[in-house]
PDB file of C-alpha atoms in Angstrom:
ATOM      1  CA  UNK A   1      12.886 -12.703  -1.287  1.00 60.00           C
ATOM      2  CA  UNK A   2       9.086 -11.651  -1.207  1.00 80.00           C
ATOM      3  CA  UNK A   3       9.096 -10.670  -4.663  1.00 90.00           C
ATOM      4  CA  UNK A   4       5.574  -9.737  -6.129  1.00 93.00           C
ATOM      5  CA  UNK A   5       5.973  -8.456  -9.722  1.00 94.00           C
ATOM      6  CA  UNK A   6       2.788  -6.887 -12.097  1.00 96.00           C
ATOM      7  CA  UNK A   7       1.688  -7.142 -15.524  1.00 96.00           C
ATOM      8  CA  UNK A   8       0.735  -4.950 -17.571  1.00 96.00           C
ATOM      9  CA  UNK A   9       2.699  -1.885 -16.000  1.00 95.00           C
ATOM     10  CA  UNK A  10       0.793   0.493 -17.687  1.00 96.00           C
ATOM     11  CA  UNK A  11      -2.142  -0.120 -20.043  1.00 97.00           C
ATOM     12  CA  UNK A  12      -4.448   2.026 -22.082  1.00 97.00           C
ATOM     13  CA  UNK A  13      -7.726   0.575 -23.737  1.00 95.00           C
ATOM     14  CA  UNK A  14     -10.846   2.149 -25.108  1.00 96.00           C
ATOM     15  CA  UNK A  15     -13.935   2.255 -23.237  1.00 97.00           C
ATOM     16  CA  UNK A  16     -16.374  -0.786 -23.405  1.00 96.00           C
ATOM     17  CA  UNK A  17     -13.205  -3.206 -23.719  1.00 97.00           C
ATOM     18  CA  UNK A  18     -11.898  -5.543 -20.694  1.00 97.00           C
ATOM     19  CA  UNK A  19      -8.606  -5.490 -19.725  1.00 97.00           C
ATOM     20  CA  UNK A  20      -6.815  -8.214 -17.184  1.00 97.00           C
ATOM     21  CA  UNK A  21      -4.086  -7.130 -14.566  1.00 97.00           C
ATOM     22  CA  UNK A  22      -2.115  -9.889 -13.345  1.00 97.00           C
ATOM     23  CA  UNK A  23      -0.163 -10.274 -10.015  1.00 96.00           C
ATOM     24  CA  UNK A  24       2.170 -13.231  -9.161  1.00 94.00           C
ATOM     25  CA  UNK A  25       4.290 -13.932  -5.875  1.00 92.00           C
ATOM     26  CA  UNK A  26       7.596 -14.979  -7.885  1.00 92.00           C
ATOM     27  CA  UNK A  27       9.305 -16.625  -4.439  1.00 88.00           C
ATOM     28  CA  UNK A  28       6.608 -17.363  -2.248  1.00 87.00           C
ATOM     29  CA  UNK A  29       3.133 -18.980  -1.733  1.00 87.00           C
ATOM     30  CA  UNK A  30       0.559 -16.477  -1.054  1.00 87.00           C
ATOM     31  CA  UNK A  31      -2.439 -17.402   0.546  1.00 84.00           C
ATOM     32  CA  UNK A  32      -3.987 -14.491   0.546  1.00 90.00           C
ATOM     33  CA  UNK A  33      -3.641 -11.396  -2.354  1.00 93.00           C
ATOM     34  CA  UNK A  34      -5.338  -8.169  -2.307  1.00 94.00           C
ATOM     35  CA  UNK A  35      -6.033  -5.575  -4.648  1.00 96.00           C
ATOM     36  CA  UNK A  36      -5.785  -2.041  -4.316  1.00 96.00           C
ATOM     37  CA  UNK A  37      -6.974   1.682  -6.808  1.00 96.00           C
ATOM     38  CA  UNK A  38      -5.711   4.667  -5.969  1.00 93.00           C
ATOM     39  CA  UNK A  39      -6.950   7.730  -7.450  1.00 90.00           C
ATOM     40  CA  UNK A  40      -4.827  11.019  -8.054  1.00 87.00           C
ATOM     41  CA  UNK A  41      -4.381  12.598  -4.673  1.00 86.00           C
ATOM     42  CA  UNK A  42      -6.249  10.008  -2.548  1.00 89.00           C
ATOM     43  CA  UNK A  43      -5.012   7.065  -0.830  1.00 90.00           C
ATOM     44  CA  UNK A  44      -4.426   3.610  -1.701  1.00 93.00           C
ATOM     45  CA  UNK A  45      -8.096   2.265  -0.830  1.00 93.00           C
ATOM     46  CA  UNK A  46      -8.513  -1.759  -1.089  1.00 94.00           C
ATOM     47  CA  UNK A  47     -11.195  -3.213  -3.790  1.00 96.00           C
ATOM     48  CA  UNK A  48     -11.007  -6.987  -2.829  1.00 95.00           C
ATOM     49  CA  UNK A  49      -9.438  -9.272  -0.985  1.00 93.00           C
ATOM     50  CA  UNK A  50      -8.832 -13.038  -2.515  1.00 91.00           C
ATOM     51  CA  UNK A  51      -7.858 -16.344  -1.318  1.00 86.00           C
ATOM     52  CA  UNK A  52      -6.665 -19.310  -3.319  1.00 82.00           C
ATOM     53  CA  UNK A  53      -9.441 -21.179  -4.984  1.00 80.00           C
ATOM     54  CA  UNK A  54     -12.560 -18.706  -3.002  1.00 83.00           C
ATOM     55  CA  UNK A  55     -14.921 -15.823  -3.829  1.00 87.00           C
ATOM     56  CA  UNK A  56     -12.586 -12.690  -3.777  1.00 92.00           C
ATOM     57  CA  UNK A  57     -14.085 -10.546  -0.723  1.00 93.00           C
ATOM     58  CA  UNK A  58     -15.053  -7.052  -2.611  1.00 95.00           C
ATOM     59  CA  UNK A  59     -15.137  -3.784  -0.300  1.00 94.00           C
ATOM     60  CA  UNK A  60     -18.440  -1.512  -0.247  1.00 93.00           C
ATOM     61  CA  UNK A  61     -18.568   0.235  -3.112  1.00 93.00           C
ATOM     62  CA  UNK A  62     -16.721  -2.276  -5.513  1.00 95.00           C
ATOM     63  CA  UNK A  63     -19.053  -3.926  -8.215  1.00 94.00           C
ATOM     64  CA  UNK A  64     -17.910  -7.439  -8.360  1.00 93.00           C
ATOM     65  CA  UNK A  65     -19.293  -8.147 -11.649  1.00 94.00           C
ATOM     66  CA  UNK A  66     -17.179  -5.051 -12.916  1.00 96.00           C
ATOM     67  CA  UNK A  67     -14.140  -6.156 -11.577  1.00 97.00           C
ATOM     68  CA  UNK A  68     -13.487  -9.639 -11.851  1.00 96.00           C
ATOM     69  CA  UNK A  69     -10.556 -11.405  -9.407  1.00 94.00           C
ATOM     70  CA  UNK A  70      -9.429 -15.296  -9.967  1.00 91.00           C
ATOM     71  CA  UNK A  71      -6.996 -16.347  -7.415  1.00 88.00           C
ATOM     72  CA  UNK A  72      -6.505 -19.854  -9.065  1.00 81.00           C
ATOM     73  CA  UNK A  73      -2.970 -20.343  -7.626  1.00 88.00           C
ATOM     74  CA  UNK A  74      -0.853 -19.666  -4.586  1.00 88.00           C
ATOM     75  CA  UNK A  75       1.155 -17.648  -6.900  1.00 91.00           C
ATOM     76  CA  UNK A  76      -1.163 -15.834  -9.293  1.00 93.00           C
ATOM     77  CA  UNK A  77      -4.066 -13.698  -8.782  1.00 93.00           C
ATOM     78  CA  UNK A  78      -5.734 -11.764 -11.810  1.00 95.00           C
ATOM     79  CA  UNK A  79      -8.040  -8.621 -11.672  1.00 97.00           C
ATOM     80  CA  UNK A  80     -10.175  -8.364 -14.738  1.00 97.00           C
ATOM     81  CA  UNK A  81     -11.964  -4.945 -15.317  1.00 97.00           C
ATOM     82  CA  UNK A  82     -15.060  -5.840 -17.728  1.00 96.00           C
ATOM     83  CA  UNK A  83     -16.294  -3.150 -20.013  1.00 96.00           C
ATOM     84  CA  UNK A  84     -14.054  -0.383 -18.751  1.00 96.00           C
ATOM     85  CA  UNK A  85     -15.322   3.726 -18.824  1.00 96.00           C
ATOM     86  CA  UNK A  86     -13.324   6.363 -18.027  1.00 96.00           C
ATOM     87  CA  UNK A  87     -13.967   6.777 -14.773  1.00 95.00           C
ATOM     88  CA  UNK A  88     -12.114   3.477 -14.527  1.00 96.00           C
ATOM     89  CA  UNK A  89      -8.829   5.164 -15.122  1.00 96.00           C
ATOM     90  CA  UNK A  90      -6.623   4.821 -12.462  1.00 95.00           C
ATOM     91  CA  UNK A  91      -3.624   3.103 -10.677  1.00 95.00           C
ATOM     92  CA  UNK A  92      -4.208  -0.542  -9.869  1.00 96.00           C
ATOM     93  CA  UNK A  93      -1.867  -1.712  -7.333  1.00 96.00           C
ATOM     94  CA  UNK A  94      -1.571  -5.888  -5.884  1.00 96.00           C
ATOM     95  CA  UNK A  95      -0.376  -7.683  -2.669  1.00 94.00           C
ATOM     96  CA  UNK A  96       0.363 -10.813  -1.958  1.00 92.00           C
ATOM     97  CA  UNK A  97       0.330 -11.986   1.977  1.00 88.00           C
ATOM     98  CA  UNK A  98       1.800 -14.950   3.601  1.00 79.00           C
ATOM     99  CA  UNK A  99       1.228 -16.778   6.022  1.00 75.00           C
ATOM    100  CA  UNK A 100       2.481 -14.299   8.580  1.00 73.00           C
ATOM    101  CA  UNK A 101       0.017 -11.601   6.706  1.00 72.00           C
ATOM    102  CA  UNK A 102       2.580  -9.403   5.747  1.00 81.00           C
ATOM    103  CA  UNK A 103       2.031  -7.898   2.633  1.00 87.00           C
ATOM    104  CA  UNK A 104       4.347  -7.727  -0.361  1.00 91.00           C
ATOM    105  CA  UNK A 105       3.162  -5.079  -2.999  1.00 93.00           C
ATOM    106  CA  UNK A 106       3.603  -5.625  -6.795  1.00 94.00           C
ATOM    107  CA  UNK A 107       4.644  -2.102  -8.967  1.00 93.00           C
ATOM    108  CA  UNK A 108       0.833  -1.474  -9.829  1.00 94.00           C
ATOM    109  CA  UNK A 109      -0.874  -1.205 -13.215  1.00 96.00           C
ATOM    110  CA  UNK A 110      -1.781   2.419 -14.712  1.00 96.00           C
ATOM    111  CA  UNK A 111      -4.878   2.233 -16.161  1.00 96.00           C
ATOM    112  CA  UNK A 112      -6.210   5.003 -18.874  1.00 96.00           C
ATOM    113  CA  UNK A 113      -9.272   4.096 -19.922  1.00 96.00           C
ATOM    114  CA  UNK A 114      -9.762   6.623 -23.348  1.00 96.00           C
TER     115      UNK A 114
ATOM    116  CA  UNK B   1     -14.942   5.738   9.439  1.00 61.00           C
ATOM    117  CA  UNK B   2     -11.513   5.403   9.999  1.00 72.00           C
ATOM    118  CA  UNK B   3      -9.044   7.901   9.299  1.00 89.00           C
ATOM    119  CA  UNK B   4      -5.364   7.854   8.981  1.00 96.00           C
ATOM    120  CA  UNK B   5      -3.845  10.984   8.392  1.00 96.00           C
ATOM    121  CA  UNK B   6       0.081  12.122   7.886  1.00 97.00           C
ATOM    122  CA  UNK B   7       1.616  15.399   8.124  1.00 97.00           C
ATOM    123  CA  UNK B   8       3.146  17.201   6.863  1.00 97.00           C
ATOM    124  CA  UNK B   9       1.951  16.342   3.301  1.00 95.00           C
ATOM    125  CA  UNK B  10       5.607  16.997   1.434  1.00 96.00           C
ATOM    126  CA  UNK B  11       9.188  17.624   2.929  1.00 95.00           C
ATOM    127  CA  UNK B  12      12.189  19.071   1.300  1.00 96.00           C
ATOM    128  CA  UNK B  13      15.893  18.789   3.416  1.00 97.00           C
ATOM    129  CA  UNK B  14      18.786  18.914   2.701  1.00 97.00           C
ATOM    130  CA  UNK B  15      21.249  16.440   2.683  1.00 97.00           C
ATOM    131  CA  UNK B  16      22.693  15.701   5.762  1.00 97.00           C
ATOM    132  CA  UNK B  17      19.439  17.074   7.627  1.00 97.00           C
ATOM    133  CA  UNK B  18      17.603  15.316  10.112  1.00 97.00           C
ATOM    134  CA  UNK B  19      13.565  14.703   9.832  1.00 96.00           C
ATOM    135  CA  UNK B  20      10.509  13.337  11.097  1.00 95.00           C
ATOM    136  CA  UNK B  21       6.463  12.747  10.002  1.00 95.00           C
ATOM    137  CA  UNK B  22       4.153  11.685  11.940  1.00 98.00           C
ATOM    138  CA  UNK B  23       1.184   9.131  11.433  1.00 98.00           C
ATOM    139  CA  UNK B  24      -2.201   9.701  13.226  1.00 97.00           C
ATOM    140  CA  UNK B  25      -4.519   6.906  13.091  1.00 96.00           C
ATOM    141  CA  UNK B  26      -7.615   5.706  15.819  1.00 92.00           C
ATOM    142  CA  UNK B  27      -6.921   4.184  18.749  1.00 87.00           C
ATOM    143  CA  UNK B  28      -9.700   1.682  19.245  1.00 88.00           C
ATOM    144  CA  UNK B  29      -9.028  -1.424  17.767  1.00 90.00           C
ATOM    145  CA  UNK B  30      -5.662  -1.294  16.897  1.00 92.00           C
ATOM    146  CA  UNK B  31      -3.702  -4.544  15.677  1.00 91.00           C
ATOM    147  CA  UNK B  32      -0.727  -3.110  13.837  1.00 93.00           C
ATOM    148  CA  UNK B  33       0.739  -0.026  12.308  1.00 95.00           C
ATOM    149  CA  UNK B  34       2.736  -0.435   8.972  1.00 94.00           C
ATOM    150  CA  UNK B  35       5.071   1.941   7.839  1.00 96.00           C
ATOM    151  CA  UNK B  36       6.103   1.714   3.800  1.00 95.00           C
ATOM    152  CA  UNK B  37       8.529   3.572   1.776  1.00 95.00           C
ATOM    153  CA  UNK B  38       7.224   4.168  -1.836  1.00 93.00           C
ATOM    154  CA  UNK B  39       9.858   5.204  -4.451  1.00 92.00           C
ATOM    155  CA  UNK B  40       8.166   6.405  -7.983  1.00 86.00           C
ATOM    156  CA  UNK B  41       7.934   3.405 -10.461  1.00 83.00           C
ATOM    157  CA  UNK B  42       8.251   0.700  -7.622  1.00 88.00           C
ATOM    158  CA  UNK B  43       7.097  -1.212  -5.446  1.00 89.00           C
ATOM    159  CA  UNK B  44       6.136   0.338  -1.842  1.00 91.00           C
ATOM    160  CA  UNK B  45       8.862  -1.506   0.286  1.00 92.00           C
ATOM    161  CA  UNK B  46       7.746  -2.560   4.050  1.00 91.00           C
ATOM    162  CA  UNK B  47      10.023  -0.770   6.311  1.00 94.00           C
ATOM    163  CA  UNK B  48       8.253  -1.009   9.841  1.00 93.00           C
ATOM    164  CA  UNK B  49       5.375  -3.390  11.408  1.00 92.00           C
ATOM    165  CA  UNK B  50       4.457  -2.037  14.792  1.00 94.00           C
ATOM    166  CA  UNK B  51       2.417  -3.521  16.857  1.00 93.00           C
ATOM    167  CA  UNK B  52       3.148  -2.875  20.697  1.00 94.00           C
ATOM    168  CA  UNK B  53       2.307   0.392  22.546  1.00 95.00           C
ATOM    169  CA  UNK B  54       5.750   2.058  22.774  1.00 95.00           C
ATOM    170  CA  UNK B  55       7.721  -0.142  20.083  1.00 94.00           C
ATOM    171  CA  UNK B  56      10.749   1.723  18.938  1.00 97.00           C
ATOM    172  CA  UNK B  57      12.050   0.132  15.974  1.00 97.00           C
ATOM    173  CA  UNK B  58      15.052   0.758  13.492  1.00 97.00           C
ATOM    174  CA  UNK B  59      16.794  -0.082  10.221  1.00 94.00           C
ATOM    175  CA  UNK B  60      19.744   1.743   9.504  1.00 95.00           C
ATOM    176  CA  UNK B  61      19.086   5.567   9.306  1.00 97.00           C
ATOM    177  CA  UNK B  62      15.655   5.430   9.770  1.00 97.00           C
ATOM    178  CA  UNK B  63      13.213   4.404  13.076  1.00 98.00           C
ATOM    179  CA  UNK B  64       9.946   4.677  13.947  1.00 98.00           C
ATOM    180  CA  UNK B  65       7.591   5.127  17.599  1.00 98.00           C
ATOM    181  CA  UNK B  66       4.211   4.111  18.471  1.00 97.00           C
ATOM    182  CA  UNK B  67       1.538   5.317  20.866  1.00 97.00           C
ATOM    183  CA  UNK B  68      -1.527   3.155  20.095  1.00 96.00           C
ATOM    184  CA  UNK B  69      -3.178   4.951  23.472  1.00 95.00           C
ATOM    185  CA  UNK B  70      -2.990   8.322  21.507  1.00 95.00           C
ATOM    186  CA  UNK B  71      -2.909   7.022  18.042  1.00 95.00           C
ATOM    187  CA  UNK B  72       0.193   8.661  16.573  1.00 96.00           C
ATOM    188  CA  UNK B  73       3.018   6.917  15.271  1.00 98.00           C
ATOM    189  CA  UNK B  74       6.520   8.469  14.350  1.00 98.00           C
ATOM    190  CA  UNK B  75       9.125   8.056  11.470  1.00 98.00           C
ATOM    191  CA  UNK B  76      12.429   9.325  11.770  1.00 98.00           C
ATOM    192  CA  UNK B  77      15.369   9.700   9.283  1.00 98.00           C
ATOM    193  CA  UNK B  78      18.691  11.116  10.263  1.00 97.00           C
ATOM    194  CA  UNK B  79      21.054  12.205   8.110  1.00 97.00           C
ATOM    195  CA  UNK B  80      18.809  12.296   5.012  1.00 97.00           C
ATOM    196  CA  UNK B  81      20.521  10.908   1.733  1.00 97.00           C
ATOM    197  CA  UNK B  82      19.245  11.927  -1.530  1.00 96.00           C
ATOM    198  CA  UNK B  83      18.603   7.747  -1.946  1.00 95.00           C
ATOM    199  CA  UNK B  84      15.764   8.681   0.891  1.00 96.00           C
ATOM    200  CA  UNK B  85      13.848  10.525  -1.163  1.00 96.00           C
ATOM    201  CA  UNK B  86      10.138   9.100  -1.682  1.00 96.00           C
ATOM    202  CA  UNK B  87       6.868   8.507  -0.281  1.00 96.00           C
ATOM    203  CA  UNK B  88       6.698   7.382   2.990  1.00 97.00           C
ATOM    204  CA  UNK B  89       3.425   5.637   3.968  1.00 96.00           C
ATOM    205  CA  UNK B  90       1.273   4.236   6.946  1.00 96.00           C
ATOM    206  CA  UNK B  91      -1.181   1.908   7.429  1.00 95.00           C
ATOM    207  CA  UNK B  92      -3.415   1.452  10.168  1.00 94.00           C
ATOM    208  CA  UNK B  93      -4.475  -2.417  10.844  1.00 91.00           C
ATOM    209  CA  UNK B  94      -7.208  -3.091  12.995  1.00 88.00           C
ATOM    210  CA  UNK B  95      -8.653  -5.970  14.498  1.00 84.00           C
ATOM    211  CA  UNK B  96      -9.685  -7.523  10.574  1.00 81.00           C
ATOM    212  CA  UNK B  97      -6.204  -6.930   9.822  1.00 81.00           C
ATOM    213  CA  UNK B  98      -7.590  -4.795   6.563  1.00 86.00           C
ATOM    214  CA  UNK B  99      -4.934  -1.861   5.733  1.00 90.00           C
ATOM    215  CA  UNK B 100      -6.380   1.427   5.820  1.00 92.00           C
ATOM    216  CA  UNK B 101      -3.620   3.493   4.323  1.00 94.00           C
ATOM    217  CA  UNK B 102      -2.834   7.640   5.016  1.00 95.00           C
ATOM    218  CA  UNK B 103      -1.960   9.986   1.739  1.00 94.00           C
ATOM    219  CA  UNK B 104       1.821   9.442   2.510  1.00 95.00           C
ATOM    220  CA  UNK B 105       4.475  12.071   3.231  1.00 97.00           C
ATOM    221  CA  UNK B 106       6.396  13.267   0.335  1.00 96.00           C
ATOM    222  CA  UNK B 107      10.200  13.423   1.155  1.00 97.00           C
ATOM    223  CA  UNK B 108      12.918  15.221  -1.391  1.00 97.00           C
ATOM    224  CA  UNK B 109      16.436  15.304  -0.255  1.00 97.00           C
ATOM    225  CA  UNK B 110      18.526  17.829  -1.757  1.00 95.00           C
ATOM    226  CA  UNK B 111      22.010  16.961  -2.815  1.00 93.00           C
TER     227      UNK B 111
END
C-alpha cells in the first residue's frame, strides 16, 4: 500500500513554455501533498505544501505565481511551472501524507528546461 | 536556520561488512526524525520514524538510534548486501512537522 506514483518522469521543454507535473496517491486519501526541488548536490528542500481544495502553502523563496499547485482531490495534486527558464531545471519530487502525516514520496519529475 | 547534516557523504563495503552513518540535526524543537532509503530511479522508501529520546528501532538488517538531547541519530546495516546499496536519508521534523532533509549518505556494496 501507500503507493504515490509521478507523471511526467522526466520532461524537457523550451524556455517560456509551462509544463504540469502531476502526483496521485493510487491507494490512499491524502489530505495533505507536498512538493519538493532538489538541485544537483543539495538537498531535497520543500516548495509548497497543499491541502485538498486550499491555497497551497509556498516556502520563502518560492514564487507562487511561477509555480502553480491545484490539490483538487484527495488523490491528485498538480504542480504547474508557468513560463519556465533554465534556471528552472531541476528534479521535482511529490508526497502525499495521511492522516497519520507520514509521507509517501512519488519517483520525482526531471525537469530540463533548454 | 536549521541544519541537518550526514556523514560520511559516500560509503563503499564490501559485502558481508558491517556499517553505520550518522544523522546530526538540532535539538530544540524536535518532533520526529525520519530515516529514508533512496534507490536511483525510485521512490525514497520510509524505513524509520523516530520520535522518542533513545528509540532503537529495526527492520531486518538494518536499525537505527536517537539522541534528540544531543541531536544525532544513527543508522546501522549489518551484513551489507549489494540490494543495500543507495542513498540513505534523514529528515529532521520539528514542532510544524515540515521535513528538513540532510544531503544523504551514499552507500555501494561490493559484491
Amino acid at each position: 500500500g501507500a503507493v504515490v506514483s509521478q507523471h511526467p518522469s522526466r520532461v524537457i521543454c523550451k524556455s517560456g513554455t509551462s509544463v504540469k507535473i502531476e502526483c496521485r496517491s493510487l491507494d490512499f486519501q491524502a489530505t495533505t501533498m507536498f512538493w519538493y526541488r532538489q538541485f544537483p548536490k543539495q538537498s531535497l528542500m520543500l516548495m509548497a505544501t497543499s491541502n485538498e481544495g486550499s491555497k497551497a502553502t509556498y516556502e520563502q523563496g518560492v514564487e507562487k505565481d511561477k509555480f502553480l499547485i491545484n490539490h483538487a482531490s484527495l488523490t491528485l495534486s498538480t504542480l504547474t511551472v508557468t513560463s519556465a527558464h533554465p534556471e528552472d531545471s531541476s528534479f521535482y519530487i511529490c508526497s502525499a501524507a495521511d492522516i497519520s502525516y507520514e509521507q509517501y514520496f512519488g519517483p520525482g519529475t526531471r525537469l530540463t528546461v533548454t | 536556520i536549521l541544519n541537518v547534516e550526514q556523514s560520511p557523504q559516500s560509503l563503499h563495503v564490501q559485502e558481508g561488512d558491517s556499517t553505520n552513518f550518522t544523522c546530526s540535526f538540532p535539538s530544540s524543537n524536535f518532533y520526529a526524525l525520519h530515516w529514508y532509503r533512496w534507490e536511483t530511479a525510485k521512490s525514497p522508501e520510509a524505513l524509520f520514524v523516530m520520535t522518542l529520546n533513545g528509540d532503537e528501532k529495526k527492520k531486518g538488517r538494518i536499525s537505527a538510534t536517537l539522541n534528540t538531547k544531543e541531536g544525532y541519530s544513527y543508522l546501522y546495516i549489518k551484513g551489507s548486501q549489494p540490494e543495500d546499496s543507495a542513498t540513505y536519508l534523514c529528515a529532521f521534523a520539528g514542532n510544524n512537522r515540515k521535513l528538513i532533509w540532510g544531503l544523504g549518505t551514499s552507500l555501494a556494496v561490493n559484491p
